[in-house]
Amino acid sequence: MYIRHIHDEIEFLEENFQNLTYAELTSDKRAQHMITKALEIIGEASKNLSDVIKNEYTTIEWRLIAGMRDRLTHSYDDVSWKTVWDVLQNDIPALRSGIDQILAEKGW
């Protein structure tokens, strides 16, 4: 279930990188790899969600999530760590809220 993949990757990011600083992100290659992989999985899973879910939950910016995955996958040498940092700090908590809502409402 793709929504569960998104949830699990968000949980992984929160559990492992909640206290990560921007300086650590930009200098820790291992953290960079794990974070970008989790964001890629979130993006790929969002691409595979049914249109029914995407159309029902339009407050989640599914297209932007998929776009982030595409940028990370196809432009790895040119990753903006500032953008990744902003995603971790702002977008992931907001996405967590939306995903939790979907899981609760659908009983998944």
JSON list of C-alpha atoms in Angstrom, two decimals:
[
{"chain": "A", "resi": 1, "resn": "MET", "atom": "CA", "xyz": [0.00, 0.00, 0.00]},
{"chain": "A", "resi": 2, "resn": "TYR", "atom": "CA", "xyz": [1.70, 3.17, -1.22]},
{"chain": "A", "resi": 3, "resn": "ILE", "atom": "CA", "xyz": [0.27, 5.42, 1.47]},
{"chain": "A", "resi": 4, "resn": "ARG", "atom": "CA", "xyz": [1.88, 3.16, 4.08]},
{"chain": "A", "resi": 5, "resn": "HIS", "atom": "CA", "xyz": [5.25, 3.44, 2.29]},
{"chain": "A", "resi": 6, "resn": "ILE", "atom": "CA", "xyz": [4.99, 7.22, 2.55]},
{"chain": "A", "resi": 7, "resn": "HIS", "atom": "CA", "xyz": [4.08, 6.99, 6.23]},
{"chain": "A", "resi": 8, "resn": "ASP", "atom": "CA", "xyz": [6.97, 4.62, 6.99]},
{"chain": "A", "resi": 9, "resn": "GLU", "atom": "CA", "xyz": [9.54, 6.84, 5.26]},
{"chain": "A", "resi": 10, "resn": "ILE", "atom": "CA", "xyz": [8.27, 9.91, 7.09]},
{"chain": "A", "resi": 11, "resn": "GLU", "atom": "CA", "xyz": [8.60, 7.99, 10.36]},
{"chain": "A", "resi": 12, "resn": "PHE", "atom": "CA", "xyz": [12.14, 6.98, 9.39]},
{"chain": "A", "resi": 13, "resn": "LEU", "atom": "CA", "xyz": [13.08, 10.59, 8.68]},
{"chain": "A", "resi": 14, "resn": "GLU", "atom": "CA", "xyz": [11.55, 11.82, 11.93]},
{"chain": "A", "resi": 15, "resn": "GLU", "atom": "CA", "xyz": [13.13, 9.09, 14.06]},
{"chain": "A", "resi": 16, "resn": "ASN", "atom": "CA", "xyz": [16.61, 9.44, 12.60]},
{"chain": "A", "resi": 17, "resn": "PHE", "atom": "CA", "xyz": [17.00, 13.08, 11.61]},
{"chain": "A", "resi": 18, "resn": "GLN", "atom": "CA", "xyz": [14.72, 15.15, 13.82]},
{"chain": "A", "resi": 19, "resn": "ASN", "atom": "CA", "xyz": [17.68, 16.80, 15.57]},
{"chain": "A", "resi": 20, "resn": "LEU", "atom": "CA", "xyz": [19.93, 17.03, 12.53]},
{"chain": "A", "resi": 21, "resn": "THR", "atom": "CA", "xyz": [21.39, 20.47, 11.95]},
{"chain": "A", "resi": 22, "resn": "TYR", "atom": "CA", "xyz": [21.88, 22.06, 8.55]},
{"chain": "A", "resi": 23, "resn": "ALA", "atom": "CA", "xyz": [25.65, 21.88, 9.04]},
{"chain": "A", "resi": 24, "resn": "GLU", "atom": "CA", "xyz": [25.40, 18.15, 9.73]},
{"chain": "A", "resi": 25, "resn": "LEU", "atom": "CA", "xyz": [23.22, 17.63, 6.67]},
{"chain": "A", "resi": 26, "resn": "THR", "atom": "CA", "xyz": [25.71, 19.37, 4.39]},
{"chain": "A", "resi": 27, "resn": "SER", "atom": "CA", "xyz": [28.70, 17.48, 5.77]},
{"chain": "A", "resi": 28, "resn": "ASP", "atom": "CA", "xyz": [27.35, 13.98, 6.49]},
{"chain": "A", "resi": 29, "resn": "LYS", "atom": "CA", "xyz": [27.32, 11.91, 3.29]},
{"chain": "A", "resi": 30, "resn": "ARG", "atom": "CA", "xyz": [25.64, 8.98, 5.05]},
{"chain": "A", "resi": 31, "resn": "ALA", "atom": "CA", "xyz": [22.78, 11.17, 6.26]},
{"chain": "A", "resi": 32, "resn": "GLN", "atom": "CA", "xyz": [22.48, 12.73, 2.80]},
{"chain": "A", "resi": 33, "resn": "HIS", "atom": "CA", "xyz": [22.15, 9.30, 1.22]},
{"chain": "A", "resi": 34, "resn": "MET", "atom": "CA", "xyz": [19.55, 8.05, 3.69]},
{"chain": "A", "resi": 35, "resn": "ILE", "atom": "CA", "xyz": [17.50, 11.24, 3.50]},
{"chain": "A", "resi": 36, "resn": "THR", "atom": "CA", "xyz": [17.49, 11.45, -0.28]},
{"chain": "A", "resi": 37, "resn": "LYS", "atom": "CA", "xyz": [16.59, 7.75, -0.54]},
{"chain": "A", "resi": 38, "resn": "ALA", "atom": "CA", "xyz": [13.64, 8.26, 1.83]},
{"chain": "A", "resi": 39, "resn": "LEU", "atom": "CA", "xyz": [12.47, 11.30, -0.15]},
{"chain": "A", "resi": 40, "resn": "GLU", "atom": "CA", "xyz": [12.78, 9.33, -3.40]},
{"chain": "A", "resi": 41, "resn": "ILE", "atom": "CA", "xyz": [10.62, 6.54, -1.95]},
{"chain": "A", "resi": 42, "resn": "ILE", "atom": "CA", "xyz": [8.04, 9.07, -0.76]},
{"chain": "A", "resi": 43, "resn": "GLY", "atom": "CA", "xyz": [7.96, 10.63, -4.23]},
{"chain": "A", "resi": 44, "resn": "GLU", "atom": "CA", "xyz": [7.73, 7.31, -6.05]},
{"chain": "A", "resi": 45, "resn": "ALA", "atom": "CA", "xyz": [4.95, 6.10, -3.75]},
{"chain": "A", "resi": 46, "resn": "SER", "atom": "CA", "xyz": [3.03, 9.34, -4.29]},
{"chain": "A", "resi": 47, "resn": "LYS", "atom": "CA", "xyz": [3.26, 8.84, -8.05]},
{"chain": "A", "resi": 48, "resn": "ASN", "atom": "CA", "xyz": [1.69, 5.41, -7.66]},
{"chain": "A", "resi": 49, "resn": "LEU", "atom": "CA", "xyz": [-1.22, 6.45, -5.47]},
{"chain": "A", "resi": 50, "resn": "SER", "atom": "CA", "xyz": [-4.62, 6.15, -7.07]},
{"chain": "A", "resi": 51, "resn": "ASP", "atom": "CA", "xyz": [-6.16, 9.23, -8.62]},
{"chain": "A", "resi": 52, "resn": "VAL", "atom": "CA", "xyz": [-9.10, 8.69, -6.27]},
{"chain": "A", "resi": 53, "resn": "ILE", "atom": "CA", "xyz": [-6.88, 9.37, -3.24]},
{"chain": "A", "resi": 54, "resn": "LYS", "atom": "CA", "xyz": [-5.06, 12.26, -4.92]},
{"chain": "A", "resi": 55, "resn": "ASN", "atom": "CA", "xyz": [-8.35, 13.89, -5.95]},
{"chain": "A", "resi": 56, "resn": "GLU", "atom": "CA", "xyz": [-9.88, 13.39, -2.52]},
{"chain": "A", "resi": 57, "resn": "TYR", "atom": "CA", "xyz": [-6.91, 14.88, -0.66]},
{"chain": "A", "resi": 58, "resn": "THR", "atom": "CA", "xyz": [-6.04, 17.89, -2.76]},
{"chain": "A", "resi": 59, "resn": "THR", "atom": "CA", "xyz": [-4.45, 19.81, 0.11]},
{"chain": "A", "resi": 60, "resn": "ILE", "atom": "CA", "xyz": [-1.42, 17.53, -0.27]},
{"chain": "A", "resi": 61, "resn": "GLU", "atom": "CA", "xyz": [0.72, 18.70, -3.16]},
{"chain": "A", "resi": 62, "resn": "TRP", "atom": "CA", "xyz": [1.23, 15.30, -4.79]},
{"chain": "A", "resi": 63, "resn": "ARG", "atom": "CA", "xyz": [2.77, 16.75, -7.95]},
{"chain": "A", "resi": 64, "resn": "LEU", "atom": "CA", "xyz": [5.42, 18.64, -6.00]},
{"chain": "A", "resi": 65, "resn": "ILE", "atom": "CA", "xyz": [6.26, 15.54, -3.97]},
{"chain": "A", "resi": 66, "resn": "ALA", "atom": "CA", "xyz": [6.76, 13.54, -7.17]},
{"chain": "A", "resi": 67, "resn": "GLY", "atom": "CA", "xyz": [8.77, 16.40, -8.65]},
{"chain": "A", "resi": 68, "resn": "MET", "atom": "CA", "xyz": [11.17, 16.35, -5.71]},
{"chain": "A", "resi": 69, "resn": "ARG", "atom": "CA", "xyz": [11.72, 12.66, -6.31]},
{"chain": "A", "resi": 70, "resn": "ASP", "atom": "CA", "xyz": [12.49, 13.31, -9.97]},
{"chain": "A", "resi": 71, "resn": "ARG", "atom": "CA", "xyz": [14.99, 16.06, -9.13]},
{"chain": "A", "resi": 72, "resn": "LEU", "atom": "CA", "xyz": [16.76, 13.88, -6.57]},
{"chain": "A", "resi": 73, "resn": "THR", "atom": "CA", "xyz": [16.86, 10.87, -8.87]},
{"chain": "A", "resi": 74, "resn": "HIS", "atom": "CA", "xyz": [17.97, 12.58, -12.06]},
{"chain": "A", "resi": 75, "resn": "SER", "atom": "CA", "xyz": [20.11, 15.43, -10.74]},
{"chain": "A", "resi": 76, "resn": "TYR", "atom": "CA", "xyz": [21.87, 13.88, -7.76]},
{"chain": "A", "resi": 77, "resn": "ASP", "atom": "CA", "xyz": [25.14, 15.73, -8.38]},
{"chain": "A", "resi": 78, "resn": "ASP", "atom": "CA", "xyz": [23.23, 19.01, -8.30]},
{"chain": "A", "resi": 79, "resn": "VAL", "atom": "CA", "xyz": [21.13, 18.51, -5.15]},
{"chain": "A", "resi": 80, "resn": "SER", "atom": "CA", "xyz": [20.27, 21.69, -3.29]},
{"chain": "A", "resi": 81, "resn": "TRP", "atom": "CA", "xyz": [20.82, 20.80, 0.34]},
{"chain": "A", "resi": 82, "resn": "LYS", "atom": "CA", "xyz": [19.05, 24.01, 1.31]},
{"chain": "A", "resi": 83, "resn": "THR", "atom": "CA", "xyz": [15.94, 22.72, -0.47]},
{"chain": "A", "resi": 84, "resn": "VAL", "atom": "CA", "xyz": [16.29, 19.29, 1.17]},
{"chain": "A", "resi": 85, "resn": "TRP", "atom": "CA", "xyz": [16.66, 21.02, 4.54]},
{"chain": "A", "resi": 86, "resn": "ASP", "atom": "CA", "xyz": [13.52, 23.07, 3.93]},
{"chain": "A", "resi": 87, "resn": "VAL", "atom": "CA", "xyz": [11.64, 19.90, 2.97]},
{"chain": "A", "resi": 88, "resn": "LEU", "atom": "CA", "xyz": [12.75, 18.17, 6.18]},
{"chain": "A", "resi": 89, "resn": "GLN", "atom": "CA", "xyz": [11.88, 21.12, 8.37]},
{"chain": "A", "resi": 90, "resn": "ASN", "atom": "CA", "xyz": [8.60, 22.23, 6.77]},
{"chain": "A", "resi": 91, "resn": "ASP", "atom": "CA", "xyz": [7.16, 19.84, 4.22]},
{"chain": "A", "resi": 92, "resn": "ILE", "atom": "CA", "xyz": [7.68, 16.51, 5.98]},
{"chain": "A", "resi": 93, "resn": "PRO", "atom": "CA", "xyz": [5.78, 17.56, 9.16]},
{"chain": "A", "resi": 94, "resn": "ALA", "atom": "CA", "xyz": [2.92, 18.91, 7.03]},
{"chain": "A", "resi": 95, "resn": "LEU", "atom": "CA", "xyz": [2.89, 15.77, 4.89]},
{"chain": "A", "resi": 96, "resn": "ARG", "atom": "CA", "xyz": [2.88, 13.64, 8.05]},
{"chain": "A", "resi": 97, "resn": "SER", "atom": "CA", "xyz": [-0.29, 15.37, 9.17]},
{"chain": "A", "resi": 98, "resn": "GLY", "atom": "CA", "xyz": [-1.99, 14.74, 5.81]},
{"chain": "A", "resi": 99, "resn": "ILE", "atom": "CA", "xyz": [-0.90, 11.11, 5.62]},
{"chain": "A", "resi": 100, "resn": "ASP", "atom": "CA", "xyz": [-2.05, 10.47, 9.20]},
{"chain": "A", "resi": 101, "resn": "GLN", "atom": "CA", "xyz": [-5.43, 11.97, 8.27]},
{"chain": "A", "resi": 102, "resn": "ILE", "atom": "CA", "xyz": [-5.76, 9.68, 5.24]},
{"chain": "A", "resi": 103, "resn": "LEU", "atom": "CA", "xyz": [-4.81, 6.59, 7.26]},
{"chain": "A", "resi": 104, "resn": "ALA", "atom": "CA", "xyz": [-7.29, 7.49, 10.01]},
{"chain": "A", "resi": 105, "resn": "GLU", "atom": "CA", "xyz": [-10.16, 8.32, 7.67]},
{"chain": "A", "resi": 106, "resn": "LYS", "atom": "CA", "xyz": [-9.65, 5.23, 5.54]},
{"chain": "A", "resi": 107, "resn": "GLY", "atom": "CA", "xyz": [-9.05, 2.95, 8.52]},
{"chain": "A", "resi": 108, "resn": "TRP", "atom": "CA", "xyz": [-5.74, 1.76, 7.14]}
]
